[in-house]
Amino acid sequence: SQTIRPCLTLDDLREKIKERGYDIKRSTLYYRLLPHRSNSID
């Protein structure tokens, strides 16, 4: 069985996703992880 370990950085998460065959831009990943109604100025 596979063990799922938490990723510490956004780059770690992107690399793990890439290993599964998906290529997601870093900025896209960042915005997907933000809560929907966060009043972030970014």
PDB file of C-alpha atoms in Angstrom:
ATOM      1  CA  SER A   1       0.000   0.000   0.000  1.00  0.00           C
ATOM      2  CA  GLN A   2       1.104   3.559  -0.638  1.00  0.00           C
ATOM      3  CA  THR A   3       1.834   5.947   2.185  1.00  0.00           C
ATOM      4  CA  ILE A   4       0.657   9.505   1.699  1.00  0.00           C
ATOM      5  CA  ARG A   5       2.930  12.042   3.326  1.00  0.00           C
ATOM      6  CA  PRO A   6       2.157  15.724   3.730  1.00  0.00           C
ATOM      7  CA  CYS A   7       3.956  18.152   1.439  1.00  0.00           C
ATOM      8  CA  LEU A   8       5.785  21.004   3.091  1.00  0.00           C
ATOM      9  CA  THR A   9       5.979  23.431   0.203  1.00  0.00           C
ATOM     10  CA  LEU A  10       4.008  24.295  -2.889  1.00  0.00           C
ATOM     11  CA  ASP A  11       6.884  22.990  -5.004  1.00  0.00           C
ATOM     12  CA  ASP A  12       6.758  19.656  -3.142  1.00  0.00           C
ATOM     13  CA  LEU A  13       3.042  19.395  -3.842  1.00  0.00           C
ATOM     14  CA  ARG A  14       3.535  20.263  -7.509  1.00  0.00           C
ATOM     15  CA  GLU A  15       6.242  17.608  -7.822  1.00  0.00           C
ATOM     16  CA  LYS A  16       4.022  14.928  -6.250  1.00  0.00           C
ATOM     17  CA  ILE A  17       1.181  15.817  -8.611  1.00  0.00           C
ATOM     18  CA  LYS A  18       3.604  15.714 -11.547  1.00  0.00           C
ATOM     19  CA  GLU A  19       4.673  12.189 -10.512  1.00  0.00           C
ATOM     20  CA  ARG A  20       1.035  11.132 -10.986  1.00  0.00           C
ATOM     21  CA  GLY A  21       1.032  12.402 -14.549  1.00  0.00           C
ATOM     22  CA  TYR A  22      -0.434  15.882 -14.153  1.00  0.00           C
ATOM     23  CA  ASP A  23       1.329  19.138 -14.934  1.00  0.00           C
ATOM     24  CA  ILE A  24      -0.122  22.103 -13.075  1.00  0.00           C
ATOM     25  CA  LYS A  25       1.386  25.570 -13.082  1.00  0.00           C
ATOM     26  CA  ARG A  26       2.627  26.778  -9.712  1.00  0.00           C
ATOM     27  CA  SER A  27       0.404  29.869  -9.735  1.00  0.00           C
ATOM     28  CA  THR A  28      -2.667  27.789 -10.600  1.00  0.00           C
ATOM     29  CA  LEU A  29      -1.939  25.443  -7.729  1.00  0.00           C
ATOM     30  CA  TYR A  30      -1.543  28.370  -5.329  1.00  0.00           C
ATOM     31  CA  TYR A  31      -4.881  29.920  -6.255  1.00  0.00           C
ATOM     32  CA  ARG A  32      -6.646  26.545  -6.096  1.00  0.00           C
ATOM     33  CA  LEU A  33      -5.487  26.117  -2.493  1.00  0.00           C
ATOM     34  CA  LEU A  34      -6.829  29.501  -1.352  1.00  0.00           C
ATOM     35  CA  PRO A  35     -10.212  29.471   0.386  1.00  0.00           C
ATOM     36  CA  HIS A  36     -12.959  30.728  -1.950  1.00  0.00           C
ATOM     37  CA  ARG A  37     -13.898  33.826  -0.014  1.00  0.00           C
ATOM     38  CA  SER A  38     -10.471  34.821   1.197  1.00  0.00           C
ATOM     39  CA  ASN A  39     -10.000  38.553   0.928  1.00  0.00           C
ATOM     40  CA  SER A  40      -6.447  38.185  -0.257  1.00  0.00           C
ATOM     41  CA  ILE A  41      -4.814  41.022  -2.115  1.00  0.00           C
ATOM     42  CA  ASP A  42      -2.548  39.079  -4.428  1.00  0.00           C
TER      43      ASP A  42
END
